XYZ file of C-alpha atoms in Angstrom:
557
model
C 154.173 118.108 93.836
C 151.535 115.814 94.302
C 148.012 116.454 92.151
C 144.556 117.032 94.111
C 143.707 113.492 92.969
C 146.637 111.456 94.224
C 146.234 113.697 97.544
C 142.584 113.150 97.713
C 143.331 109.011 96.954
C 146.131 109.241 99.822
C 142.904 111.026 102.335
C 140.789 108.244 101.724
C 143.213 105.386 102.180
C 143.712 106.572 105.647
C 140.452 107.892 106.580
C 138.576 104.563 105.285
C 140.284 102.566 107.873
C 138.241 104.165 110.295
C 135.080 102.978 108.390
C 132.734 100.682 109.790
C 132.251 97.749 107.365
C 129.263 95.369 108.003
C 129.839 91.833 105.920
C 126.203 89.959 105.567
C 126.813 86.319 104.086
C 125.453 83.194 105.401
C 128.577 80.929 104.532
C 130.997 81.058 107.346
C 133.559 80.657 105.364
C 133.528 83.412 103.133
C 132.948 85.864 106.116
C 136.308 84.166 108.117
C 137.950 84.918 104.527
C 137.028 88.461 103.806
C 137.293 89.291 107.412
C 141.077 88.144 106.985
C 141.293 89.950 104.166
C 139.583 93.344 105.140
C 142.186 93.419 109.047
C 145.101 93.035 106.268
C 144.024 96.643 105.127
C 143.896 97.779 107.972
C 140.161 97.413 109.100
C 139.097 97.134 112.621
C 135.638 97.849 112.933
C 134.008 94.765 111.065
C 130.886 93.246 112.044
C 130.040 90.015 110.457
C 126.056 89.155 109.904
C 124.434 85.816 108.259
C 120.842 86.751 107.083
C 118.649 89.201 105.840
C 116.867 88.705 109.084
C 119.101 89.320 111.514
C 120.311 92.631 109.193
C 117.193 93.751 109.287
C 117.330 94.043 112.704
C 120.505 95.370 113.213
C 120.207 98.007 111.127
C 117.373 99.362 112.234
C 119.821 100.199 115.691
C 123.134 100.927 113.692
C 125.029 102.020 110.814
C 127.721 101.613 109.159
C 129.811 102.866 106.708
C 130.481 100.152 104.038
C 127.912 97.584 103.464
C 129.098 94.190 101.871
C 126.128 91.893 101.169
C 125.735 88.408 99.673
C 123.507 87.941 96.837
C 121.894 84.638 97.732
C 122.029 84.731 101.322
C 120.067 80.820 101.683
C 116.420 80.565 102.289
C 114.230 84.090 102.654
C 115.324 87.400 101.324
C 118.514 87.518 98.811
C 121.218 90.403 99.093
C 119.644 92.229 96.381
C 116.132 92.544 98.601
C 117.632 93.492 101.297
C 119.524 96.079 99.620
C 116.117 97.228 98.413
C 114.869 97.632 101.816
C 117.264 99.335 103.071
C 117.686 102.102 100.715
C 113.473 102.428 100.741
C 113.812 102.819 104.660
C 116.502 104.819 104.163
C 119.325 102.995 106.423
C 122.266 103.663 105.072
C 124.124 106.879 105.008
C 124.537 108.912 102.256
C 128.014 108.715 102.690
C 128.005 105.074 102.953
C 128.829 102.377 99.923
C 127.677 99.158 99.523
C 128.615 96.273 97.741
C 126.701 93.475 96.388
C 128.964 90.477 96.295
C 128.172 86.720 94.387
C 129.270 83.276 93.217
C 127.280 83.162 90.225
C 128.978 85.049 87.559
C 126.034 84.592 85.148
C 124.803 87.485 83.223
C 121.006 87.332 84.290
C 122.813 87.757 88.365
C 125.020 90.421 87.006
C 121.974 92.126 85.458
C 119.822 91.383 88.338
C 121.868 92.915 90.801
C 123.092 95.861 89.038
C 119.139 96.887 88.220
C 118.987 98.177 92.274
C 121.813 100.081 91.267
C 124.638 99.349 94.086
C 127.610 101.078 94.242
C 129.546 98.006 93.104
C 129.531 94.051 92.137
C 131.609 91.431 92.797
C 132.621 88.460 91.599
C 134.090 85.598 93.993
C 136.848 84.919 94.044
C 138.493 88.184 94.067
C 141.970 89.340 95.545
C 142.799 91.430 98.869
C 143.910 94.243 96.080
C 140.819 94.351 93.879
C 139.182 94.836 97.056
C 140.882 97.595 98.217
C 140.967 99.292 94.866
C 136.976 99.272 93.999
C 136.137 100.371 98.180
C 138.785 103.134 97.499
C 137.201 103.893 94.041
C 133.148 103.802 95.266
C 134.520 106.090 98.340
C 136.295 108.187 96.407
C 133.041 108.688 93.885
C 130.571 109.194 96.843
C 133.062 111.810 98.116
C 133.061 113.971 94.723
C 129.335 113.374 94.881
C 128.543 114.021 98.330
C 126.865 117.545 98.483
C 124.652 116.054 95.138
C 123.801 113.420 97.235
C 122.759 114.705 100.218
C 120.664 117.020 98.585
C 118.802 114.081 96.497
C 118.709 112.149 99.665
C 116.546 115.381 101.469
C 114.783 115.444 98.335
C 115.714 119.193 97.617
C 115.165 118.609 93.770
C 116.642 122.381 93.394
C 119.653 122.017 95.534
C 120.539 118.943 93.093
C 120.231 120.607 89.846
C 122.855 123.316 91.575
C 125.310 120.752 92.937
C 125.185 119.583 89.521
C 125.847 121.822 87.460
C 128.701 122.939 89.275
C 130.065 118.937 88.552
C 129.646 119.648 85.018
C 130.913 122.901 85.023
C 134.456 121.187 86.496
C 134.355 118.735 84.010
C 134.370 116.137 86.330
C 134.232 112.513 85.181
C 130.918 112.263 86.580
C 129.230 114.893 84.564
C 127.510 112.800 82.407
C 126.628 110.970 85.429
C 125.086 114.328 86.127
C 123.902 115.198 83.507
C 121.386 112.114 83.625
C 120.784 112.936 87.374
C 119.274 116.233 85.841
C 117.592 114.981 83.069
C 115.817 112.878 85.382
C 114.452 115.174 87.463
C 113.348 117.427 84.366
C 110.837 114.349 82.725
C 109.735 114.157 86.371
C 108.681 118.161 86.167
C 107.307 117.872 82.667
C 110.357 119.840 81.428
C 111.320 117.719 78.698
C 112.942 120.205 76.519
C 115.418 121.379 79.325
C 116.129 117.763 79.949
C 116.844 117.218 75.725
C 119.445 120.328 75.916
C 121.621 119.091 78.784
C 121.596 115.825 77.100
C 122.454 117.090 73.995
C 125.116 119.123 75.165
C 127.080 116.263 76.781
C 126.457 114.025 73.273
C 128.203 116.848 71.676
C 131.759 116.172 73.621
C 131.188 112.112 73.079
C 128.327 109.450 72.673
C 126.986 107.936 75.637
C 124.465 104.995 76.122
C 123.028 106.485 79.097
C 122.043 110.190 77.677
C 120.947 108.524 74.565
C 118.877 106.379 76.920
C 117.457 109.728 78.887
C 117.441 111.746 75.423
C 114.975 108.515 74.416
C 112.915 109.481 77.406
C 113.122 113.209 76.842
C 111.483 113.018 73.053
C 108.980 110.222 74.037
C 107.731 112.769 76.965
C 107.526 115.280 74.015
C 105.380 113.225 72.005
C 107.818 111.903 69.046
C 108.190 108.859 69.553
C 109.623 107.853 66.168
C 112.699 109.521 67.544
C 112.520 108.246 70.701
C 112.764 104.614 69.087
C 116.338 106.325 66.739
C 117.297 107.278 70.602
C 116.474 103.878 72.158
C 117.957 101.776 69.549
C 120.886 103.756 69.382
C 121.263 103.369 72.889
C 121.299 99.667 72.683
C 123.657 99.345 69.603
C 126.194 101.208 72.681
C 125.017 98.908 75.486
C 123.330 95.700 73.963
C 122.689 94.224 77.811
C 121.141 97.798 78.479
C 117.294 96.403 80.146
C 115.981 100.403 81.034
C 116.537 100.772 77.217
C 114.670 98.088 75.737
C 111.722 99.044 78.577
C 111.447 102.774 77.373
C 111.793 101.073 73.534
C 108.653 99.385 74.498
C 106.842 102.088 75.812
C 107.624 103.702 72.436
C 106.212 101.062 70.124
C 103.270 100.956 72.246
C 102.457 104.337 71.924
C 102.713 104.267 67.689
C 100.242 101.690 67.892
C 103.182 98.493 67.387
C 101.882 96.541 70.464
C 103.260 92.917 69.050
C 106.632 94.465 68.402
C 106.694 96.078 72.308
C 105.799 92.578 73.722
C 108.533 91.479 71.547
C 110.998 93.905 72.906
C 109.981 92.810 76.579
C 110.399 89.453 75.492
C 113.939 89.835 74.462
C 114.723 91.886 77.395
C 113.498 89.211 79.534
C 115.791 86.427 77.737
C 118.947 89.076 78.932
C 117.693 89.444 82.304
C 115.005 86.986 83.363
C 114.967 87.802 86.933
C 114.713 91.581 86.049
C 111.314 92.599 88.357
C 110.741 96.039 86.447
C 110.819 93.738 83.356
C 108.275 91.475 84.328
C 105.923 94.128 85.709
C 105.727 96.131 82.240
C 105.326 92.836 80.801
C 101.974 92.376 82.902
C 101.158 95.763 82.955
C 101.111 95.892 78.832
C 98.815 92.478 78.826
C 96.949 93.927 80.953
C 96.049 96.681 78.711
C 95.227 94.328 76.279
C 93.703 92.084 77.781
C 95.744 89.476 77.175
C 95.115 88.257 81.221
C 97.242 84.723 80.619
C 100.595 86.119 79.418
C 99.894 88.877 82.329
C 99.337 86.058 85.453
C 102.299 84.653 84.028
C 104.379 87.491 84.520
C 102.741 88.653 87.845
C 103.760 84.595 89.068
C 107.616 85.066 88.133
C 107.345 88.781 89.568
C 106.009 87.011 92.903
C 108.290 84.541 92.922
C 111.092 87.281 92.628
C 109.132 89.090 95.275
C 108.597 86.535 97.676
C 110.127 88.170 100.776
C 109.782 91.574 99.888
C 107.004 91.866 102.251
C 106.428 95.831 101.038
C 105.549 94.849 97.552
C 103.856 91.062 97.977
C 100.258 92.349 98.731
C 99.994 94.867 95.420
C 101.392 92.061 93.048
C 99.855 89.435 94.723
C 96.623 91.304 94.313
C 96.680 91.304 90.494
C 97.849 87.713 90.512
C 94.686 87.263 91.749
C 92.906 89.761 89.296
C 94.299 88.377 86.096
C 93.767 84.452 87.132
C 90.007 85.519 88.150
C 89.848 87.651 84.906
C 91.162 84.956 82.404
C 88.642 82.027 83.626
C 85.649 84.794 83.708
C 87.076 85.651 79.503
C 88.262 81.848 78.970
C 83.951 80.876 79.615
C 85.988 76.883 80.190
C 84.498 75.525 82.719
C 87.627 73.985 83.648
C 89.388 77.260 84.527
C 86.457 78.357 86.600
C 86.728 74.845 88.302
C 90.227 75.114 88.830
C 90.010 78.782 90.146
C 89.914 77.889 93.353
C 92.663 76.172 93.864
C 94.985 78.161 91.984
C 94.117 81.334 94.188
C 94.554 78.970 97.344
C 97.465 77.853 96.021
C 98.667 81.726 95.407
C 97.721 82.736 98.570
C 99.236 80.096 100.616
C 102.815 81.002 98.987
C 102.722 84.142 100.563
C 100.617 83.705 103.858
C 103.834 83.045 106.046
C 105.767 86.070 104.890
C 102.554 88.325 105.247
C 101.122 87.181 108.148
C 103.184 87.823 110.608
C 103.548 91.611 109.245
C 101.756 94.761 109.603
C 99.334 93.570 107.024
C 95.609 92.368 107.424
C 96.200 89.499 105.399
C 93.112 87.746 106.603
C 90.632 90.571 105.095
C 92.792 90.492 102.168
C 92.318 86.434 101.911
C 88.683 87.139 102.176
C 88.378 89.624 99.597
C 90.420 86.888 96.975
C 87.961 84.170 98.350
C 84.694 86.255 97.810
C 86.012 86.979 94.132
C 86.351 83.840 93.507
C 82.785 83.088 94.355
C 81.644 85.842 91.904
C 83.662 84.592 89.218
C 82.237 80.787 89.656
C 78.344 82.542 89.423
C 77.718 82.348 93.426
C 77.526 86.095 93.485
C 74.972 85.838 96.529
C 77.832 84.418 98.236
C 80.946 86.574 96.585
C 78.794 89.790 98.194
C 78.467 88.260 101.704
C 81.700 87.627 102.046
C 83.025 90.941 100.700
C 80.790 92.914 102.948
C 81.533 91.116 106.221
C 84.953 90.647 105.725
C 85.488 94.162 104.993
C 82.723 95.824 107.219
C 85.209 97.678 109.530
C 86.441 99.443 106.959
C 83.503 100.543 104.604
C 82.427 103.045 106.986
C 85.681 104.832 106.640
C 87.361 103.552 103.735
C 90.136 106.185 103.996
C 91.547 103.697 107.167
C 92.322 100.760 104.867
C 95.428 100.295 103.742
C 95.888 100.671 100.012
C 95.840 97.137 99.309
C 93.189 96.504 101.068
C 91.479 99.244 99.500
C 92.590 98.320 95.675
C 91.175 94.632 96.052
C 87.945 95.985 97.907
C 87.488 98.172 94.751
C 88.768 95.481 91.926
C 85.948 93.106 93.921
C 83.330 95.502 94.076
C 83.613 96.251 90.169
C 83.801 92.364 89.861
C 79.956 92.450 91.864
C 78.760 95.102 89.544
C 78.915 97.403 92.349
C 80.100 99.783 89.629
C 78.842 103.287 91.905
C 80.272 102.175 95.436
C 82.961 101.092 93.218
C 83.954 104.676 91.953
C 83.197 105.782 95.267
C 86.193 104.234 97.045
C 88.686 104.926 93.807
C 88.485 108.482 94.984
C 89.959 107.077 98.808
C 93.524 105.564 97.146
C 96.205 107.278 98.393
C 97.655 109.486 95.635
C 100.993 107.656 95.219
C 98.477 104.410 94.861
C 96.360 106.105 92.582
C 99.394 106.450 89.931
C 100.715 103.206 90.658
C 100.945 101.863 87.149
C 100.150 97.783 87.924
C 96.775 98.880 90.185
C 95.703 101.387 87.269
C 96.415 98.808 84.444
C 94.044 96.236 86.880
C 91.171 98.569 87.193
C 91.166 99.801 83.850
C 91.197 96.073 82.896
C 88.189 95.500 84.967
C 86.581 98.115 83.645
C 87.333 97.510 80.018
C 86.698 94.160 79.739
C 84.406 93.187 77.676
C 82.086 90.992 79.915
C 82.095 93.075 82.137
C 81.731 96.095 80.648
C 79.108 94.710 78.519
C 77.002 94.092 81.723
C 77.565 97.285 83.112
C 76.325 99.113 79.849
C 73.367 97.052 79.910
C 72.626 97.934 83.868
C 73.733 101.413 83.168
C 71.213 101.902 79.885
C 68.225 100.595 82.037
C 69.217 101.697 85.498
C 68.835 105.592 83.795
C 66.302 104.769 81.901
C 64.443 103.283 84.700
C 65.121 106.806 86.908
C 63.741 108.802 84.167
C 60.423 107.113 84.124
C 60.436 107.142 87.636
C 61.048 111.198 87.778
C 58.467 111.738 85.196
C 56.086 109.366 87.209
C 55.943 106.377 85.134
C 56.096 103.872 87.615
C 55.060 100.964 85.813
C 57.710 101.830 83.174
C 60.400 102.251 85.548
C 59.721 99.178 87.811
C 60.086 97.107 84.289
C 63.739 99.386 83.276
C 64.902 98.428 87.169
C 63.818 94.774 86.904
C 65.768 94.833 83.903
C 68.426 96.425 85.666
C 68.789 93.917 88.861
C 69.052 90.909 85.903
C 71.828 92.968 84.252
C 73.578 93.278 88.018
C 72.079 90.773 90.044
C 74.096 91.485 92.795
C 74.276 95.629 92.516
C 72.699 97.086 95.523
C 71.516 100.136 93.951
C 69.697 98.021 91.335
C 67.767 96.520 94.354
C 67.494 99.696 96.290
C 65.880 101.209 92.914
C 63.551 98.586 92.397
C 62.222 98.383 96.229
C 61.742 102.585 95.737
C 59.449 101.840 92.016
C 57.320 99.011 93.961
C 57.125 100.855 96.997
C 55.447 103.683 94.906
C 53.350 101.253 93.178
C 52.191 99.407 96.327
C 51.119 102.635 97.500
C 49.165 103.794 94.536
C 47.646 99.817 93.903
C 47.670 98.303 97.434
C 45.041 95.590 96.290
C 47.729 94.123 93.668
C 49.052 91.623 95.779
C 51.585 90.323 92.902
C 53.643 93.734 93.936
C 53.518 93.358 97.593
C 54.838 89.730 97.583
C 57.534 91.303 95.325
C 58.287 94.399 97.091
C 58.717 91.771 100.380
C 60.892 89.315 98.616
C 63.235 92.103 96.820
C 63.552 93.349 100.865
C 64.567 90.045 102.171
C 67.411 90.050 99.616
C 69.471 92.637 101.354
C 67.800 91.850 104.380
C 71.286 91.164 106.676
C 73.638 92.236 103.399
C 76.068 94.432 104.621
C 75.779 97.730 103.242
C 77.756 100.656 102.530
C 76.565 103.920 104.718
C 74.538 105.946 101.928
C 72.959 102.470 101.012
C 72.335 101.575 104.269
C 70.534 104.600 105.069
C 68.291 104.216 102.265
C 67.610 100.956 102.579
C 66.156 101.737 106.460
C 64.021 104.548 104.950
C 62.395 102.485 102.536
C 62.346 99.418 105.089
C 60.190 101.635 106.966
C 57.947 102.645 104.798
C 57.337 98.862 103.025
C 56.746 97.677 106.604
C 53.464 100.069 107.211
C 52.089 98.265 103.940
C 53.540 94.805 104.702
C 52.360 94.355 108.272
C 48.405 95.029 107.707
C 48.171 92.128 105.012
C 50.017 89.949 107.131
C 47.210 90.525 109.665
């Protein structure tokens, strides 16, 4: 009698003839060749495509079964980004494969491809046979997996633990695959010990490089992470070309304190898979934290570069391109890199103004936001805060209607000013997902760690409160001199200002015949006279506008 298997095998050779196969390659070819190839199985339903473009738009109206893409499909988006897209849109099918298919045989490809986890690679030139053999094989897997799937697709994190275990419990050649599913899910609930027993339980039947990766992850959540590194290592000694476990090593050595030996580890990942995104992003994210803003803007340009059509991700990493090139001439104090400044951000920004422009993306308030940081970081701050406030005026009334990009860079530019209040303010408006992305946390913690800056704001902050407590306990004299000090700490910090008009405004009307304080009191107004303000400020500002004016306008007389 024939076994389940070779009766399942025999199902699926007939029933994927009635698949719909979509083949996206630009050379024509290749598509007249694996067309040929594809109506020799059997195939009817083929539909042949020739850029990520024109996929994009079909797919968005139909799909299909089988997907076989082209890396390098000529100028805009590779096979690989448009794989990307369409699993983050959620396109395809959860019954559907697809296939990422190349001419470069090349490790760093290989690696590059296989990191946005496809159902299967190939290498050109292949045969009509090995075709049919790895679509019968990735059908055949999605099959066994299907009700896992479909459950992980719908996000029912409780249906997939049960579809799971009942893989495992058939001892299933996927149950390690499984098994890793699970343990996945588990770090993302904080349930690292659950996730270290269902690991350890399949390491007991035979070693694996992937649940010694995830039994890496499992101990770092709980806090060892000398045995996380035993884990890691081990992992790689199983898998040398194994990228997620050299990233997780890092995170390791980072946490113990060995931050040299984590860049290190990056580093050598890197030389394996140089056009590994995920790679390049720790990289920055890990200078960041140090501070080390040239190695980061040189990771955040190759992770552009790699990013260039990906329209969904360009803004956020071309935002901390930004950050870290304004950051290092700020730290470098060379007037050479402050010079330069502007042309490198022009330079940044006009890389990636075709592919934003013409998207749902207000990438002219986002150019104006770079531009006005710029200013601030060449000493025009005058200038920087004009051109922050009117280019984002629409949206400071209701900050919760930017878009999170918009929104990060307002807040990375308003720290920048010295805004540090209105600052915090608008942190608490990201979107929650935003709020934990790791790139915009390492960027404002950057900002407001670094030592210039935070230098200045201690030195605001110290007088600012000082200057409020002698104002409370009505010390005015006192507290004009803590706020004077105060507006030279942040010349451009509103509140500062604000403060200082409220101390001489008190003044005036205690002393009216010092004429000193008047002229002050009317030249600190015409400041932020036609600033743009944020509501609360604004508010005040009109109050105390007011109330200047009824002392102003008689000694004008």
């Amino acid at each position: 009698m024939p076994s389940a298997e070779s009766e399942s095998n025999t199902y699926l050779q007939l029933s994927m003839l009635e698949k719909r196969i979509v083949v996206i390659d630009d050379q024509r070819s290749f598509q007249i060749l694996i067309k040929a190839m594809l109506q020799n199985l059997g195939f009817s339903k083929i539909t042949l495509l020739s850029s990520a473009e024109e996929s994009r738009k079909r797919f968005q109206k139909e799909q299909f079964d089988i997907y076989l893409i082209d890396y390098n499909l000529g100028h805009g988006e590779n096979g690989r980004q448009l794989m990307d897209y369409l699993k983050q849109q959620k396109l395809v099918p959860v019954d559907s494969v697809i296939f990422i298919i190349s001419g470069d045989n090349s490790r760093s490809m290989v690696l590059s491809a296989l990191e946005s986890e496809p159902d299967d690679y190939m290498m050109k030139p292949f045969s009509q046979e090995q075709l049919r053999l790895r679509l019968l094989r990735a059908l055949n897997r999605k099959q066994q997996l299907l009700p896992m799937l479909t459950a992980f697709q719908a996000t029912d994190t409780e249906q997939v633990l049960v579809e799971c275990k009942k893989i495992i419990a058939q001892n299933s050649r996927y149950a390690n695959y499984c098994r890793c599913i699970m343990a996945e899910i588990y770090l993302e609930q904080n349930r690292a010990q659950e996730a270290k027993q269902i690991l350890n339980e399949g390491l007991a039947v035979r070693e694996s490089a992937w649940l010694r990766l995830f039994l890496g992850r499992a101990t770092q959540q709980l806090g060892d992470h000398d045995a996380a590194i035993v884990h890691l290592h081990s992992a790689l000694q199983l898998r040398p070309f194994m990228i997620d476990a050299y990233r997780w090593l890092a995170y390791s050595q980072l946490a113990i304190g060995a931050s040299e030996e984590a860049i290190a580890t990056l580093e050598r990942a890197v030389g394996i898979s140089p056009q590994s995104g995920r790679l390049h992003q720790q990289i920055a994210e890990h200078c960041l934290s140090q501070h080390d803003y040239f190695r980061a803007k040189q990771s955040l340009a190759t992770l552009l570069d790699l990013h260039r059509y990906a329209v969904d991700d360009n803004p956020q990493i071309l935002g901390s391109y930004v950050h870290c090139m304004i950051l290092h001439a700020i730290n470098s104090q060379d007037p050479y890199h402050i010079g330069n400044l502007q042309k490198q951000v022009n330079t940044a920004l006009s890389r990636c103004r075709d592919s934003l422009i013409n998207h749902d993306f207000d990438f002219h308030t986002f150019e104006h936001i770079c531009q006005a940081r710029v200013q601030m970081a060449r000493g025009n701050l005058p200038k920087g805060k004009q051109l922050l406030y009117k280019s984002t005026q629409d949206y400071l009334d209701a900050p919760q209607t930017m878009s999170s990009e918009i929104l990060s860079e307002t807040i990375l530019a308003m720290l920048q000013l010295g805004e540090f209040e209105f600052a915090d303010q608008l942190q608490k408006s990201l979107p929650p997902e935003q709020a934990k992305d790791p790139l915009l946390t390492q960027c404002i913690q950057s900002i407001r760690s670094d030592a210039v800056i935070t230098e200045r704001r201690n030195q605001y902050q110290q007088s600012n409160e000082l200057g409020i407590k002698a104002f409370t306990q009505g010390d005015l004299e006192m507290a004009l001199k803590h706020f004077r000090d105060a507006q030279r700490k942040a010349p451009a910090n509103t509140s500062a200002a604000l403060n200082k008009t409220q101390a001489l405004l008190a003044l005036c009307q205690q002393q009216q015949t010092r004429k000193e304080l008047l002229t002050e009191l009317s030249e600190t107004l015409t400041i932020m006279d036609g600033v743009p303000l944020n509501p609360a400020q604004k508010a005040r500002y009109e109050q105390l506008k007011v109330e200047s004016m009824a002392l102003l306008k008689p000694r004008k007389r």
